[in-house]
Amino acid sequence: MAKDVVLTLTGIDRHYGQGETVLSILKGADFTLRSGETVALVAPSGTGKSTLLHVAGLLEHPDGGEVTVGGVACQELGDEERTAIRRKSIGFVYQFHHLLPEFSALENVMMPQLIAGLSKPEAAERAKQLLDYMRVGHRADHRPAELSGGEQQRVAIARAVANAPLVLLADEPTGNLDPETASYVFSALEALVRQSGLSAMIATHNHDIARRMDRCVTLVDGKVVELEV
Ligand SMILES: Nc1ncnc2c1ncn2[C@@H]1O[C@H](COP(=O)(O)OP(=O)(O)OP(=O)(O)O)[C@@H](O)[C@H]1O
């Protein structure tokens, strides 16, 4: 494996059973993400974007093929080891924020760092910095329900990068927002990714967003295909 490759998917198969029939969503999908690279995943609804991100993020087991994160082949690993790699190396942003409702924005961003073993003051300091960077620091003490949709998503992005992951995976991170808010939130996400040299794969239906990435890929018949940008 080349030294600067952070994520590889090799020959990924993923099927879902539906009654008598089997839906084959990914059929030998290959993908490589290099250090510091940003890639847009643009494909029609139902073609398997979320499935691909879930497999890449070790949230779902593929039915065949291999996922390698930071040089570690994950297919044969047990759940505990996969969870450890996911927590350390992968940041995930969903279309809906999935913040913990009973905790403040600050606490939500501290949480993954505390789980990773940082002290409370260290986690709070980094959480504050990230919230400030995402221009939502003035809402640090608010609970998710007290934040606007754009603010919630900016907190969710701060949380996803709190442990300085190797790879950021985002599944339509602005899909739930109005166009103006989406553009603002995406600019903040892009600035954070570029500034910290993160590698990112972002599923989006928004072609303006896709064009701002280094590469653009799509899914055709269960395989990842490169698009010209
Ligand atoms: N757990 C599951 N059980 C059965 N079928 C599933 C399951 N998860 C996904 N699918 C099916 O697999 C296909 C791909 O789903 P996926 O969510 O990956 O698509 P997507 O490209 O992300 O779509 P969208 O853009 O609408 O979010 C869909 O047809 C979906 O119905």
Coordinates of N, CA and C in Angstrom, one line a residue, residues 53-168:
L53 N -20.4 4.5 2.4 CA -19.8 5.3 3.5 C -19.9 4.4 4.8
H54 N -21.0 3.7 5.0 CA -21.1 2.9 6.2 C -20.0 1.8 6.2
V55 N -19.8 1.2 5.1 CA -18.8 0.1 5.0 C -17.4 0.7 5.2
A56 N -17.2 1.9 4.5 CA -15.9 2.6 4.7 C -15.6 3.0 6.1
G57 N -16.7 3.4 6.8 CA -16.6 3.8 8.2 C -16.7 2.7 9.2
L58 N -16.7 1.5 8.8 CA -16.7 0.3 9.7 C -18.0 0.2 10.5
L59 N -19.0 0.9 10.0 CA -20.3 0.8 10.6 C -21.1 -0.4 10.1
E60 N -20.8 -0.9 8.9 CA -21.4 -2.1 8.4 C -20.4 -3.0 7.8
H61 N -20.6 -4.3 8.0 CA -19.7 -5.3 7.4 C -20.1 -5.5 6.0
P62 N -19.1 -5.5 5.1 CA -19.4 -5.9 3.7 C -19.6 -7.4 3.6
D63 N -20.3 -7.8 2.5 CA -20.4 -9.3 2.3 C -19.2 -9.9 1.7
G64 N -18.4 -9.0 1.1 CA -17.1 -9.5 0.5 C -16.2 -8.3 0.3
G65 N -14.9 -8.6 0.2 CA -14.0 -7.5 -0.1 C -13.3 -7.1 1.2
E66 N -12.5 -6.1 1.1 CA -11.6 -5.7 2.2 C -11.6 -4.1 2.4
V67 N -11.7 -3.7 3.7 CA -11.6 -2.3 4.0 C -10.3 -2.1 4.8
T68 N -9.4 -1.2 4.3 CA -8.2 -0.9 5.0 C -8.2 0.5 5.5
V69 N -8.0 0.7 6.8 CA -8.0 2.1 7.3 C -6.6 2.3 7.9
G70 N -5.9 3.4 7.4 CA -4.6 3.7 8.0 C -3.7 2.5 7.9
G71 N -3.8 1.7 6.9 CA -2.9 0.5 6.7 C -3.3 -0.7 7.4
V72 N -4.4 -0.6 8.2 CA -4.9 -1.8 8.9 C -6.1 -2.5 8.2
A73 N -5.9 -3.7 7.8 CA -7.0 -4.5 7.1 C -8.0 -4.8 8.2
C74 N -9.3 -4.5 8.0 CA -10.3 -4.6 9.0 C -11.2 -5.8 8.9
Q75 N -11.2 -6.5 7.8 CA -12.2 -7.5 7.6 C -12.2 -8.6 8.6
E76 N -11.1 -9.0 9.0 CA -11.0 -10.2 10.0 C -11.1 -9.7 11.4
L77 N -11.1 -8.4 11.7 CA -11.1 -7.9 13.1 C -12.4 -8.1 13.8
G78 N -12.4 -8.3 15.1 CA -13.6 -8.4 15.9 C -14.2 -7.0 16.1
D79 N -15.4 -7.1 16.6 CA -16.2 -5.8 16.8 C -15.5 -4.8 17.7
E80 N -14.8 -5.3 18.7 CA -14.1 -4.3 19.6 C -13.0 -3.6 18.9
E81 N -12.2 -4.4 18.1 CA -11.1 -3.8 17.4 C -11.6 -2.8 16.3
R82 N -12.7 -3.2 15.6 CA -13.3 -2.3 14.6 C -13.8 -1.0 15.3
T83 N -14.4 -1.1 16.4 CA -14.9 0.0 17.1 C -13.7 0.9 17.5
A84 N -12.6 0.3 18.0 CA -11.5 1.1 18.4 C -10.9 1.9 17.2
I85 N -10.8 1.3 16.1 CA -10.3 1.9 14.9 C -11.3 3.0 14.4
R86 N -12.6 2.7 14.5 CA -13.5 3.7 14.1 C -13.4 5.0 15.0
R87 N -13.3 4.8 16.3 CA -13.3 5.9 17.2 C -12.0 6.7 17.0
K88 N -10.9 6.0 16.7 CA -9.6 6.7 16.6 C -9.5 7.4 15.2
S89 N -9.9 6.7 14.2 CA -9.5 7.1 12.8 C -10.5 7.7 11.9
I90 N -11.8 7.5 12.3 CA -12.9 7.9 11.5 C -13.8 8.9 12.1
G91 N -14.1 10.0 11.4 CA -15.1 11.0 11.9 C -16.3 10.8 10.9
F92 N -17.5 10.8 11.5 CA -18.7 10.7 10.6 C -19.7 11.8 10.8
V93 N -20.1 12.4 9.7 CA -21.2 13.4 9.8 C -22.4 12.9 9.0
Y94 N -23.5 13.0 9.6 CA -24.7 12.5 9.0 C -25.6 13.7 8.5
Q95 N -26.6 13.3 7.7 CA -27.5 14.4 7.2 C -28.2 15.0 8.4
F96 N -28.6 14.2 9.4 CA -29.2 14.8 10.6 C -28.2 14.7 11.7
H97 N -28.1 15.7 12.6 CA -26.9 15.9 13.4 C -26.6 14.8 14.4
H98 N -27.7 14.1 14.9 CA -27.4 13.0 15.9 C -26.7 13.4 17.1
L99 N -26.8 14.7 17.5 CA -26.2 15.1 18.7 C -27.0 14.6 19.9
L100 N -26.3 14.4 21.0 CA -27.0 13.9 22.2 C -27.9 15.0 22.8
P101 N -29.2 14.9 22.9 CA -30.1 16.0 23.2 C -29.9 16.5 24.6
E102 N -29.5 15.7 25.5 CA -29.5 16.2 26.9 C -28.1 16.8 27.3
F103 N -27.2 16.9 26.3 CA -25.9 17.5 26.6 C -25.8 18.8 25.8
S104 N -24.9 19.7 26.3 CA -24.7 21.0 25.6 C -23.8 20.7 24.4
A105 N -23.7 21.8 23.5 CA -22.9 21.7 22.3 C -21.4 21.3 22.8
L106 N -21.0 22.0 23.8 CA -19.6 21.8 24.3 C -19.4 20.3 24.7
E107 N -20.4 19.9 25.5 CA -20.3 18.5 26.0 C -20.3 17.5 24.9
N108 N -21.1 17.8 23.9 CA -21.2 16.8 22.7 C -19.9 16.7 22.0
V109 N -19.1 17.8 21.9 CA -17.8 17.8 21.2 C -16.8 17.2 22.2
M110 N -17.0 17.4 23.5 CA -16.0 16.8 24.4 C -16.1 15.3 24.5
M111 N -17.3 14.8 24.3 CA -17.6 13.3 24.5 C -16.7 12.4 23.9
P112 N -16.5 12.5 22.5 CA -15.6 11.5 21.9 C -14.1 11.6 22.4
Q113 N -13.8 12.8 22.9 CA -12.4 13.0 23.4 C -12.2 12.3 24.8
L114 N -13.3 12.4 25.6 CA -13.3 11.8 26.9 C -13.2 10.3 26.7
I115 N -14.0 9.8 25.8 CA -14.0 8.3 25.5 C -12.6 7.9 25.0
A116 N -11.9 8.8 24.3 CA -10.5 8.5 23.8 C -9.5 8.6 24.9
G117 N -9.9 9.1 26.1 CA -9.0 9.1 27.2 C -8.4 10.5 27.6
L118 N -8.8 11.6 26.9 CA -8.3 12.9 27.2 C -9.0 13.3 28.6
S119 N -8.2 14.2 29.3 CA -8.8 14.8 30.5 C -9.9 15.8 30.2
K120 N -10.7 16.1 31.2 CA -11.8 17.0 31.0 C -11.3 18.4 30.5
P121 N -10.3 19.0 31.2 CA -9.9 20.3 30.7 C -9.3 20.3 29.3
E122 N -8.6 19.2 28.9 CA -8.1 19.1 27.6 C -9.2 19.0 26.6
A123 N -10.2 18.2 26.9 CA -11.3 18.0 25.9 C -12.1 19.3 25.8
A124 N -12.3 20.0 26.9 CA -13.1 21.2 26.9 C -12.3 22.3 26.1
E125 N -11.0 22.4 26.2 CA -10.2 23.4 25.5 C -10.3 23.1 24.0
R126 N -10.1 21.9 23.6 CA -10.2 21.6 22.1 C -11.7 21.8 21.6
A127 N -12.6 21.4 22.4 CA -14.0 21.5 22.0 C -14.3 23.0 21.8
K128 N -13.9 23.9 22.7 CA -14.1 25.3 22.5 C -13.5 25.8 21.3
Q129 N -12.2 25.4 21.0 CA -11.5 25.9 19.8 C -12.3 25.5 18.6
L130 N -12.7 24.2 18.5 CA -13.4 23.7 17.3 C -14.8 24.5 17.2
L131 N -15.5 24.7 18.3 CA -16.8 25.4 18.1 C -16.5 26.8 17.7
D132 N -15.5 27.5 18.2 CA -15.1 28.8 17.7 C -14.8 28.8 16.3
Y133 N -14.0 27.8 15.8 CA -13.6 27.7 14.4 C -14.9 27.6 13.6
M134 N -15.8 26.8 14.0 CA -17.1 26.6 13.3 C -18.0 27.7 13.5
R135 N -17.6 28.8 14.2 CA -18.4 30.0 14.5 C -19.7 29.7 15.2
V136 N -19.5 28.8 16.2 CA -20.7 28.5 17.0 C -20.3 28.4 18.4
G137 N -19.1 29.0 18.7 CA -18.6 29.0 20.1 C -19.5 29.8 21.1
H138 N -20.3 30.8 20.6 CA -21.2 31.6 21.4 C -22.4 30.7 21.8
R139 N -22.5 29.6 21.3 CA -23.7 28.7 21.6 C -23.2 27.4 22.4
A140 N -22.0 27.5 22.9 CA -21.4 26.3 23.5 C -22.2 25.7 24.6
D141 N -22.9 26.5 25.3 CA -23.7 26.0 26.5 C -25.1 25.6 26.1
H142 N -25.5 25.8 24.9 CA -26.8 25.4 24.5 C -27.0 24.0 24.2
R143 N -28.1 23.4 24.4 CA -28.4 22.1 24.0 C -28.9 22.1 22.6
P144 N -28.8 20.9 21.9 CA -29.1 20.9 20.5 C -30.5 21.5 20.1
A145 N -31.5 21.2 21.0 CA -32.8 21.7 20.6 C -32.9 23.3 20.7
E146 N -31.9 23.9 21.3 CA -31.8 25.3 21.4 C -31.0 25.9 20.3
L147 N -30.6 25.1 19.3 CA -29.7 25.6 18.2 C -30.5 25.5 16.9
S148 N -30.1 26.4 16.0 CA -30.7 26.3 14.6 C -30.2 25.1 13.9
G149 N -30.8 24.7 12.8 CA -30.3 23.5 12.0 C -28.9 23.7 11.6
G150 N -28.5 24.9 11.1 CA -27.2 25.1 10.7 C -26.2 25.0 11.8
E151 N -26.6 25.6 13.0 CA -25.7 25.5 14.2 C -25.5 24.1 14.7
Q152 N -26.6 23.3 14.6 CA -26.6 21.9 15.1 C -25.6 21.2 14.2
Q153 N -25.6 21.4 12.9 CA -24.8 20.7 12.0 C -23.3 21.1 12.1
R154 N -23.1 22.4 12.5 CA -21.7 22.9 12.7 C -21.1 22.2 14.0
V155 N -22.0 22.0 15.0 CA -21.5 21.3 16.2 C -21.2 19.8 15.8
A156 N -22.1 19.3 15.0 CA -21.9 17.8 14.6 C -20.6 17.7 13.9
I157 N -20.2 18.7 13.1 CA -18.9 18.6 12.3 C -17.8 18.7 13.3
A158 N -17.9 19.7 14.3 CA -16.9 19.8 15.3 C -16.7 18.5 16.0
R159 N -17.8 17.9 16.4 CA -17.7 16.6 17.1 C -17.0 15.5 16.3
A160 N -17.3 15.5 15.0 CA -16.7 14.5 14.1 C -15.2 14.6 14.0
V161 N -14.7 15.8 14.1 CA -13.2 16.0 13.9 C -12.5 16.1 15.3
A162 N -13.3 16.0 16.4 CA -12.7 16.3 17.7 C -11.5 15.4 18.0
N163 N -11.5 14.2 17.5 CA -10.3 13.3 17.8 C -9.3 13.3 16.7
A164 N -9.3 14.3 15.9 CA -8.4 14.4 14.7 C -8.3 13.1 14.0
P165 N -9.5 12.7 13.4 CA -9.5 11.4 12.7 C -8.6 11.5 11.4
L166 N -8.3 10.3 10.9 CA -7.5 10.1 9.7 C -8.5 10.5 8.5
V167 N -9.7 10.1 8.6 CA -10.7 10.2 7.5 C -12.0 10.8 8.0
L168 N -12.5 11.8 7.3 CA -13.8 12.3 7.6 C -14.8 11.8 6.6

